[in-house]
PDB file of C-alpha atoms in Angstrom:
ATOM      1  CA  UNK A 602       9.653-137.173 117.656  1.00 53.00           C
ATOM      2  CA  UNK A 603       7.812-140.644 118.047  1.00 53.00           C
ATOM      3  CA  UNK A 604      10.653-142.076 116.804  1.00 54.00           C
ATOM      4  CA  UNK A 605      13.088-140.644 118.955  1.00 60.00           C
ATOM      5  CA  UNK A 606      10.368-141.563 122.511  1.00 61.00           C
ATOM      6  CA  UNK A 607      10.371-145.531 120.378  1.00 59.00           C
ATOM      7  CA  UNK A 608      13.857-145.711 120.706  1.00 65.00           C
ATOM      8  CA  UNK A 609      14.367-144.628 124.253  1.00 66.00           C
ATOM      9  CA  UNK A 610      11.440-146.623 125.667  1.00 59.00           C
ATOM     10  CA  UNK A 611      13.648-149.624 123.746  1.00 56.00           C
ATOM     11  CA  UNK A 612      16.897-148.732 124.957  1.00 67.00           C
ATOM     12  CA  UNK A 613      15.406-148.029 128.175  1.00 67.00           C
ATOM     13  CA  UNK A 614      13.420-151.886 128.475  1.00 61.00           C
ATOM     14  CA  UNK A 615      16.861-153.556 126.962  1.00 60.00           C
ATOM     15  CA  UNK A 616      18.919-151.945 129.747  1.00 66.00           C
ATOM     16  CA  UNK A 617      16.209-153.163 132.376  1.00 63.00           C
ATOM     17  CA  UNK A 618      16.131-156.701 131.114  1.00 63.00           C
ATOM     18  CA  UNK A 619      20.010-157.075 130.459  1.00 53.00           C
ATOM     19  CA  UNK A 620      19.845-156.262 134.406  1.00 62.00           C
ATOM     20  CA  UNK A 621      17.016-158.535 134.863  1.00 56.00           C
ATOM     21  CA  UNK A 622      18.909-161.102 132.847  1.00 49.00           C
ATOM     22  CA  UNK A 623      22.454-160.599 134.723  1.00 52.00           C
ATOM     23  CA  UNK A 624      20.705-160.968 138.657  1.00 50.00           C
ATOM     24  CA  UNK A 625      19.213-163.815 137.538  1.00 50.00           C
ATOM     25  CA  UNK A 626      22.227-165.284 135.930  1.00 50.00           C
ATOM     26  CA  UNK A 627      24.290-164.581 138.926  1.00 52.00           C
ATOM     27  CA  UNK A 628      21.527-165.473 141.334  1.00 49.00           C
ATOM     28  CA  UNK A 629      21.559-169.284 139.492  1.00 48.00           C
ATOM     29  CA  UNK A 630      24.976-169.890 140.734  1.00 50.00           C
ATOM     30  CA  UNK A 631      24.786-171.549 144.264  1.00 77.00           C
ATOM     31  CA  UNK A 632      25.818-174.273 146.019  1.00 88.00           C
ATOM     32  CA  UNK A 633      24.206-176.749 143.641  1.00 92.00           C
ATOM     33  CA  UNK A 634      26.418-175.393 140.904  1.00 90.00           C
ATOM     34  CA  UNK A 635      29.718-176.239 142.839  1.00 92.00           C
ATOM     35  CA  UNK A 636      28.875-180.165 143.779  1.00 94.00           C
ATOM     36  CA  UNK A 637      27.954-180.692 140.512  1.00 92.00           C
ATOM     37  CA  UNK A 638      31.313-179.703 139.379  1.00 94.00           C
ATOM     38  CA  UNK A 639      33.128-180.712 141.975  1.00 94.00           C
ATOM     39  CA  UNK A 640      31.863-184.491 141.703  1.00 95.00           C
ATOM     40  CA  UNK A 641      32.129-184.288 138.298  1.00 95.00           C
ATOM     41  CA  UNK A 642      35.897-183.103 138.871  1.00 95.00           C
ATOM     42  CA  UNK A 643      35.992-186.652 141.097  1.00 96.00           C
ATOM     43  CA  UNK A 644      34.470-188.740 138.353  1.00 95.00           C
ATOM     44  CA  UNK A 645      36.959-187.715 135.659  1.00 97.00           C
ATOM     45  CA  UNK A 646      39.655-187.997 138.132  1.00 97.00           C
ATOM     46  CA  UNK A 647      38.563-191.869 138.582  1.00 97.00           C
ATOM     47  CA  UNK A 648      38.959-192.214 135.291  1.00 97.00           C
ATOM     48  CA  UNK A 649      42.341-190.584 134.809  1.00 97.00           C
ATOM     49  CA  UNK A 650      43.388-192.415 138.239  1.00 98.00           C
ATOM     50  CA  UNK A 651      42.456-195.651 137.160  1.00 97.00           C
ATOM     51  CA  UNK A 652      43.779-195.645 133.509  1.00 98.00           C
ATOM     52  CA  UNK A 653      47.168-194.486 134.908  1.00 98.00           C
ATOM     53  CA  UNK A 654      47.407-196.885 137.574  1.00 97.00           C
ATOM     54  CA  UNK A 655      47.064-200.129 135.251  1.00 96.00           C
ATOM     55  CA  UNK A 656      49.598-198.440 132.629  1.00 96.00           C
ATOM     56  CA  UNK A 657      51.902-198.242 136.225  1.00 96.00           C
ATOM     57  CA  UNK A 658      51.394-201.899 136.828  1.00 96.00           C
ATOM     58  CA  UNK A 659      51.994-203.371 133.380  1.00 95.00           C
ATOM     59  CA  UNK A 660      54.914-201.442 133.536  1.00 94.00           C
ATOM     60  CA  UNK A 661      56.112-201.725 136.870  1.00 93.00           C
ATOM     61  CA  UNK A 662      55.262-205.768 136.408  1.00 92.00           C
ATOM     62  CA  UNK A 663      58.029-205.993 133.729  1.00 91.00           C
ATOM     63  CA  UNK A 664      60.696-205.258 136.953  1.00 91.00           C
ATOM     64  CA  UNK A 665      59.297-206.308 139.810  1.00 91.00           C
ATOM     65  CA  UNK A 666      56.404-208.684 139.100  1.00 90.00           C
ATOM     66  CA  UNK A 667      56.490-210.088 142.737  1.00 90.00           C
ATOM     67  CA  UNK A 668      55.286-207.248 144.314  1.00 89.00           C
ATOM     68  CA  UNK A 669      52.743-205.899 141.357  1.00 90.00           C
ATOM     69  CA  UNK A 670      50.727-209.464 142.259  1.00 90.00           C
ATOM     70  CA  UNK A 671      51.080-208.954 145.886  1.00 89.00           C
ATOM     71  CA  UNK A 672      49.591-205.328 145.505  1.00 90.00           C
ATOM     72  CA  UNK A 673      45.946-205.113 144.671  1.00 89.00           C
ATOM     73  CA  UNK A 674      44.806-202.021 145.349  1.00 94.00           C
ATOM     74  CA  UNK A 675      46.028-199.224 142.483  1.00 95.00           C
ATOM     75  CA  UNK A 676      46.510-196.514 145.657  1.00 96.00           C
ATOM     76  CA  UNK A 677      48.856-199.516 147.667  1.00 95.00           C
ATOM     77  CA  UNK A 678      50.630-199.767 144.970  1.00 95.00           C
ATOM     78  CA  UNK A 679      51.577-196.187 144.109  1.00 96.00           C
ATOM     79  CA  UNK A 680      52.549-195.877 147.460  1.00 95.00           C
ATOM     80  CA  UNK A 681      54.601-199.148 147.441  1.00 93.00           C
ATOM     81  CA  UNK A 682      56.299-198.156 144.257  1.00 93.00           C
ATOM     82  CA  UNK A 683      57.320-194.714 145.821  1.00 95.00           C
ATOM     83  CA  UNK A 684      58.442-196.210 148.942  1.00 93.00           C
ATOM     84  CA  UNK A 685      60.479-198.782 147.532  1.00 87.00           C
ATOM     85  CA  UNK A 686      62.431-196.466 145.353  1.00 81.00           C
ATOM     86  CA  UNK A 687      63.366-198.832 142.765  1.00 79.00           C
ATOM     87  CA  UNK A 688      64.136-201.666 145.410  1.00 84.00           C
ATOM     88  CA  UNK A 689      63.303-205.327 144.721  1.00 83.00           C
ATOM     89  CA  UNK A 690      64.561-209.273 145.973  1.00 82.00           C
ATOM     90  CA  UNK A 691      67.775-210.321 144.739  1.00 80.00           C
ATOM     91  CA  UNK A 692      66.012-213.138 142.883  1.00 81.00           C
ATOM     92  CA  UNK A 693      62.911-211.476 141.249  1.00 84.00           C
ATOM     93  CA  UNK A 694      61.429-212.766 138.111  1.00 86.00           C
ATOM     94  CA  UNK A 695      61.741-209.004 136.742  1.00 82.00           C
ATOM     95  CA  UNK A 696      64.323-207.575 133.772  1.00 85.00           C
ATOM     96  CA  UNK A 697      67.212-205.460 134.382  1.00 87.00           C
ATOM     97  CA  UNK A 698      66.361-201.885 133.167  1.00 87.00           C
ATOM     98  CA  UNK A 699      67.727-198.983 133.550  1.00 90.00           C
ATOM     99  CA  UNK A 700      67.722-196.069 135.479  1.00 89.00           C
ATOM    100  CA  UNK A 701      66.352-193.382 133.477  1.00 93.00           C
ATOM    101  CA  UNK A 702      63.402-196.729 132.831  1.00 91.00           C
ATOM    102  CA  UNK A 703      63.047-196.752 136.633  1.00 92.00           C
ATOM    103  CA  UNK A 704      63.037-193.002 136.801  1.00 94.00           C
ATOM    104  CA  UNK A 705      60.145-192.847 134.703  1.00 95.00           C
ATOM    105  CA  UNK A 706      58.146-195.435 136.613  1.00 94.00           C
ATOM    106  CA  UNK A 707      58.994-193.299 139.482  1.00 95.00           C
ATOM    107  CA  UNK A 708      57.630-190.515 137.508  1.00 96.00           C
ATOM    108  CA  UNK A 709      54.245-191.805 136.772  1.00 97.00           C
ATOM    109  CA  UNK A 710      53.877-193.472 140.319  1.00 96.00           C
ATOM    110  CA  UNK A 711      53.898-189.538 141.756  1.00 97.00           C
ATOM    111  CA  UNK A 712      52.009-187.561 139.409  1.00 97.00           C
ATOM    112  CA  UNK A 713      49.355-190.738 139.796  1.00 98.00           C
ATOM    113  CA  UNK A 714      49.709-190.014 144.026  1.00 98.00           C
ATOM    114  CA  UNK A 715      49.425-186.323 143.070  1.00 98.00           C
ATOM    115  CA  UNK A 716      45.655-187.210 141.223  1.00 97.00           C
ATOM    116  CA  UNK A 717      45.014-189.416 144.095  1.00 98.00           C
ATOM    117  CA  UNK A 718      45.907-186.328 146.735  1.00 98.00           C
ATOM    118  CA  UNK A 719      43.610-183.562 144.565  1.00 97.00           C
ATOM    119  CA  UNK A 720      40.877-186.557 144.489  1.00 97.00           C
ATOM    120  CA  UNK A 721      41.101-186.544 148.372  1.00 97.00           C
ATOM    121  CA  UNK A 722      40.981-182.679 148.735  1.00 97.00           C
ATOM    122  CA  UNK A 723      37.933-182.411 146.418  1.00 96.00           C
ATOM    123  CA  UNK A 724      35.726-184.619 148.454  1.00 96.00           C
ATOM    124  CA  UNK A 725      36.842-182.881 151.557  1.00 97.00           C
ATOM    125  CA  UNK A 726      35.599-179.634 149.710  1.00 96.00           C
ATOM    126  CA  UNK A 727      32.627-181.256 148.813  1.00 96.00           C
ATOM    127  CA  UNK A 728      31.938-182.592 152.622  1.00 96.00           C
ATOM    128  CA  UNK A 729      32.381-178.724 154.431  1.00 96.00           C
ATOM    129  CA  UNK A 730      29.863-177.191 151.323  1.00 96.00           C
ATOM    130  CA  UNK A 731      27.588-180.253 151.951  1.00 96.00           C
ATOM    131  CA  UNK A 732      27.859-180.076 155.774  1.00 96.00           C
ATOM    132  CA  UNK A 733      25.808-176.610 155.291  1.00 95.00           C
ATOM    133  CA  UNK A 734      23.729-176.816 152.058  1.00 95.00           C
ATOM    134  CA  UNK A 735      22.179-180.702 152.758  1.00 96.00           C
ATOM    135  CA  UNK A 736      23.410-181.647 156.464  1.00 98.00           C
ATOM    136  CA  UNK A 737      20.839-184.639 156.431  1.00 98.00           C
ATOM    137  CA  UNK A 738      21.356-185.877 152.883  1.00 98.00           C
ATOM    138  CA  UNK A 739      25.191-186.045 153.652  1.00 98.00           C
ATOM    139  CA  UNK A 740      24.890-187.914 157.131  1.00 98.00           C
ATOM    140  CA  UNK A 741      22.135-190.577 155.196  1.00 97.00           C
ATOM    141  CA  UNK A 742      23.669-191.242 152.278  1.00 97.00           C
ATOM    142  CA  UNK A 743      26.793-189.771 152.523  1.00 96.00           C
ATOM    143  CA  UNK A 744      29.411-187.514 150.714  1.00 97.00           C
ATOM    144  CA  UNK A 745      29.894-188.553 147.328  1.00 96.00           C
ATOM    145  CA  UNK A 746      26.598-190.398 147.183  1.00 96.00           C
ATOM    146  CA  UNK A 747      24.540-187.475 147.877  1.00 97.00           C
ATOM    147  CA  UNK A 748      26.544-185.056 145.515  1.00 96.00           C
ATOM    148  CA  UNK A 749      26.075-187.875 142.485  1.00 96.00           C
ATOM    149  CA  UNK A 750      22.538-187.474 143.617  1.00 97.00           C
ATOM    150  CA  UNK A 751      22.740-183.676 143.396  1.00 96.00           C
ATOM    151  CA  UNK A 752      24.503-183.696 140.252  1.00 94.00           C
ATOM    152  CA  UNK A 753      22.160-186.346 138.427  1.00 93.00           C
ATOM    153  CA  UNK A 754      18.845-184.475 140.051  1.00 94.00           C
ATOM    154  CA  UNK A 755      20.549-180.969 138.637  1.00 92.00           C
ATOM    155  CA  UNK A 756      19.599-179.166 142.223  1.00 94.00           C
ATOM    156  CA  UNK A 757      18.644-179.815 145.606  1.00 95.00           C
ATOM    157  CA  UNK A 758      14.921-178.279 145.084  1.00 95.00           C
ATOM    158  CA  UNK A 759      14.867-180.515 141.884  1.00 96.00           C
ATOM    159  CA  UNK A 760      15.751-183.574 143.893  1.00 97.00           C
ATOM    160  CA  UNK A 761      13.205-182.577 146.518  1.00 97.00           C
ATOM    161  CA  UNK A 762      10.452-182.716 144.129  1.00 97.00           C
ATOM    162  CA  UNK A 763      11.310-186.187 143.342  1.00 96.00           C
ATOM    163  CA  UNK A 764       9.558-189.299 144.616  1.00 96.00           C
ATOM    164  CA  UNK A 765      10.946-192.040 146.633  1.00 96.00           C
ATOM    165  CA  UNK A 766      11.109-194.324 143.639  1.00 93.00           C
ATOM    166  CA  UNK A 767      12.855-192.151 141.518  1.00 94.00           C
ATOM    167  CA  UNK A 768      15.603-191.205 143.987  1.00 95.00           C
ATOM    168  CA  UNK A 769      15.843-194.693 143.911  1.00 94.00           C
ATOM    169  CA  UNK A 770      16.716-195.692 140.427  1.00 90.00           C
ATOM    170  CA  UNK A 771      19.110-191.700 139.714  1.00 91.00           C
ATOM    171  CA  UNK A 772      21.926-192.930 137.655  1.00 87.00           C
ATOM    172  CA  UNK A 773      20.199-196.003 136.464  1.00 77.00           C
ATOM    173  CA  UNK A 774      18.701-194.239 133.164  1.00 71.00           C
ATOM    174  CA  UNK A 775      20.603-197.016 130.592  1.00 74.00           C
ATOM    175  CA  UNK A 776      18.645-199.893 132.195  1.00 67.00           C
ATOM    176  CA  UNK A 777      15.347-197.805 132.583  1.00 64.00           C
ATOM    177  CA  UNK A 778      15.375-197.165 129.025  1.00 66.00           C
ATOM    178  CA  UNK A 779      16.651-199.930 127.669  1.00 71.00           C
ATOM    179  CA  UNK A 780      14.049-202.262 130.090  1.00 66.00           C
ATOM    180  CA  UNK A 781      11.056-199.639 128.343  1.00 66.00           C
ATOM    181  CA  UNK A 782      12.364-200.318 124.744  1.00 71.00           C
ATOM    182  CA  UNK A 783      12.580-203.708 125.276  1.00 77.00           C
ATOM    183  CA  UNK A 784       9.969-205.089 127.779  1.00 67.00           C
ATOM    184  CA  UNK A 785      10.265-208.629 129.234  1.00 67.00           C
ATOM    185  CA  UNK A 786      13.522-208.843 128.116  1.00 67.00           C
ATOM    186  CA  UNK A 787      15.560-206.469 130.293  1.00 66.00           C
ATOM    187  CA  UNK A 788      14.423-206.270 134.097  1.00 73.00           C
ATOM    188  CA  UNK A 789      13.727-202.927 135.013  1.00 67.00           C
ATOM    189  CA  UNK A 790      16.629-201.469 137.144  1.00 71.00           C
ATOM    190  CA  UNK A 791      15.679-201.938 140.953  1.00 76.00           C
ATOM    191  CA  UNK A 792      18.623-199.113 142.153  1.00 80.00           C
ATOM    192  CA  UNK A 793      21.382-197.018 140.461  1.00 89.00           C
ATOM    193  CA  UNK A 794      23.959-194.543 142.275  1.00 93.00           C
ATOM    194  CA  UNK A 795      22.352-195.949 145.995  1.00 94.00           C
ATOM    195  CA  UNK A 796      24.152-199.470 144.747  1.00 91.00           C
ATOM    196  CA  UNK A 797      27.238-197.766 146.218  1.00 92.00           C
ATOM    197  CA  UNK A 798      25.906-197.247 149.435  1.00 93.00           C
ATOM    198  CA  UNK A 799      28.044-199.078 152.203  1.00 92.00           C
ATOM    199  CA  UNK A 800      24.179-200.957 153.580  1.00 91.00           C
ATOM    200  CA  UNK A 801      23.446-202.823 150.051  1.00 89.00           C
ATOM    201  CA  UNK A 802      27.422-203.897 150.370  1.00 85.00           C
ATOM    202  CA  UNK A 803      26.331-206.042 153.808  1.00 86.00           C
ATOM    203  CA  UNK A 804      23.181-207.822 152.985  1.00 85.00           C
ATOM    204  CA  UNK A 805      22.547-210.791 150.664  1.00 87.00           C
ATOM    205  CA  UNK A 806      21.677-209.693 147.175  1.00 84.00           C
ATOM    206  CA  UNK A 807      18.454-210.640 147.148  1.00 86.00           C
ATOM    207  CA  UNK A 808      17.833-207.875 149.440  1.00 88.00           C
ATOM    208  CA  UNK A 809      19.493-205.329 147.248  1.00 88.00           C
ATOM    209  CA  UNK A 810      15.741-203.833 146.146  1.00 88.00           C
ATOM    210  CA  UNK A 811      14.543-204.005 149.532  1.00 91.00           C
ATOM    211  CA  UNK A 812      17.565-201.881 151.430  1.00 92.00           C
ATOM    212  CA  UNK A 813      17.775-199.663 148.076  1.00 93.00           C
ATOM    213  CA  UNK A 814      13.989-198.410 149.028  1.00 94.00           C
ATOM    214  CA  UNK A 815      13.942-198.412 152.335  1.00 95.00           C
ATOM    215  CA  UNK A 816      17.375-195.679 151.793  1.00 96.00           C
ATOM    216  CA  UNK A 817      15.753-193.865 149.262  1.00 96.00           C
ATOM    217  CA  UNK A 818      12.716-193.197 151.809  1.00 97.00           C
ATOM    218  CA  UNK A 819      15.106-191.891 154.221  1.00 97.00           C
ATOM    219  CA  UNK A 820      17.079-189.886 151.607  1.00 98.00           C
ATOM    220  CA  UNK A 821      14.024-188.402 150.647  1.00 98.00           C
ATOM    221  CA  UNK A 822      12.697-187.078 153.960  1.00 98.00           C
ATOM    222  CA  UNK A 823      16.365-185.588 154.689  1.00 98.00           C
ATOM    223  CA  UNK A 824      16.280-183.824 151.360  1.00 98.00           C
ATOM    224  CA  UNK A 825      13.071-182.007 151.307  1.00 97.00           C
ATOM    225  CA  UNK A 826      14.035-181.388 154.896  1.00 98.00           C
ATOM    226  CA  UNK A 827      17.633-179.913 154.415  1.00 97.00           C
ATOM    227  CA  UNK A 828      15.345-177.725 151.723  1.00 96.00           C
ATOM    228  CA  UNK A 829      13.332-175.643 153.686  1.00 96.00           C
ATOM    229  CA  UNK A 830      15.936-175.759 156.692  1.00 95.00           C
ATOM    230  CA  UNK A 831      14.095-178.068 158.893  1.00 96.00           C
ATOM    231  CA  UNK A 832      16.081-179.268 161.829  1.00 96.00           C
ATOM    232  CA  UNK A 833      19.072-181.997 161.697  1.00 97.00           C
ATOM    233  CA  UNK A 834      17.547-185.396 162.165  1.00 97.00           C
ATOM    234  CA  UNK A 835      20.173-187.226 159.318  1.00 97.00           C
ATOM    235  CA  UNK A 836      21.631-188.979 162.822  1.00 97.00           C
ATOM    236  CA  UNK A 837      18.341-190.120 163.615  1.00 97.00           C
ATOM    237  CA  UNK A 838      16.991-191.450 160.043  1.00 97.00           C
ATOM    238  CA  UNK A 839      20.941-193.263 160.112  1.00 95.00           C
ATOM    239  CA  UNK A 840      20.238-194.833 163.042  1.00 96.00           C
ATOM    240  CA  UNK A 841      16.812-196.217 162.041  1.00 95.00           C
ATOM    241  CA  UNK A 842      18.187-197.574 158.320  1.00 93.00           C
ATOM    242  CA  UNK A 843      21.884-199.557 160.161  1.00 91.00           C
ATOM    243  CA  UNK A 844      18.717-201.080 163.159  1.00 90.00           C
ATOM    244  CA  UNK A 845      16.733-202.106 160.222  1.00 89.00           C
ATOM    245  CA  UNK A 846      19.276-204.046 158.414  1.00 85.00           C
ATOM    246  CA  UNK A 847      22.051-205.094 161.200  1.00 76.00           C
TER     247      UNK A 847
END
């Protein structure tokens, strides 16, 4: 008889924490969860994108080498290659190939456009999700910048929680490390992902450090308040960084 009650009460608490378990699991999946795949889809995309697009201009260099030099953006150049439909000057440098050579240019020019297209439509995915989950992070730092932040941090509460100066240096781990195993002889890193920010692009690089905290100050008041749902004020701390550092 005790046996049989020790087996129910088991079967009964199993039941109740395999529900326990299952809200929780479903519960974990959010918005977070989404960005982080969703840059992460952007990142390998990058990578695919960018191998591709130097195998396209080697290749497409052996026919029309004129052009390939002229072109130096990868994205130009897809575009140019798919425009110009095998086209070229009567006196180009390039060899004489043939058709089903050209064809297969022309077939790695448009499944490159077609990774450059799905690269486009993730970030505009990631914008409309970002637009309601972290409204001031996104108008601060901006779309991809804020979901590498996201990603690196592992959630938005997570990123909350973190100081200034930590915010600051998110995707500089490498240096940090390597500057605490080594001492003296590697500087400690002074910014990571924020080095893509469009402000550190326009001031002299001895500034770098200085613009790199000043934008994680402001990326830190917009993300603990886009966490507990404060009003939007990203416009506002925007404003304040470009008058700073015009």
């Amino acid at each position: 008889m005790e046996k049989t009650r020790g087996r129910e009460h088991f079967e009964s608490l199993y039941k109740k924490n395999l529900e326990l378990t299952k809200k929780q699991v479903k519960e974990s999946v959010n918005e977070d969860s989404f960005i982080a795949h969703a840059i992460g889809n952007v990142g390998e995309l990058d990578k695919a994108i960018n191998l591709l697009s130097k195998r396209l201009r080697e290749w497409y260099a052996l026919y029309n080498p004129e052009m390939e030099r002229e072109t130096g953006e990868h994205e130009k150049l897809v575009q140019a290659v798919l425009e110009n439909k095998g086209k070229r000057e009567k006196n180009s440098m390039g060899a004489e190939i043939s058709s089903g050579d050209l064809s297969q240019i022309m077939l790695l020019a448009g499944q490159i456009k077609e990774l450059y297209d799905l690269r486009k439509k993730h970030e505009s995915y990631l914008e409309e999700i970002m637009k309601k989950h972290c409204p001031n992070m996104l108008e601060v730092a901006g779309v991809l910048i804020s979901a590498k932040l996201l990603e690196h941090a592992g959630s938005l509460r997570r990123l909350m929680m973190m100081p200034a100066s930590t915010i600051q240096i998110l995707g500089a781990e490498k240096a940090l490390f390597r500057h605490l195993k080594t001492g003296k002889k590697a500087k400690p890193p002074k910014y990571g992902i924020l080095s893509q920010h469009p402000l550190i692009g326009k001031v002299k690089k001895e500034e770098y450090g200085k613009v790199a905290r000043t934008l994680a100050d402001k990326i830190s008041i917009a993300v603990k308040v886009d966490y507990f749902k404060g009003k939007f004020i990203g416009d506002k701390l925007k404003e304040e960084l470009e008058k700073k550092f015009q």
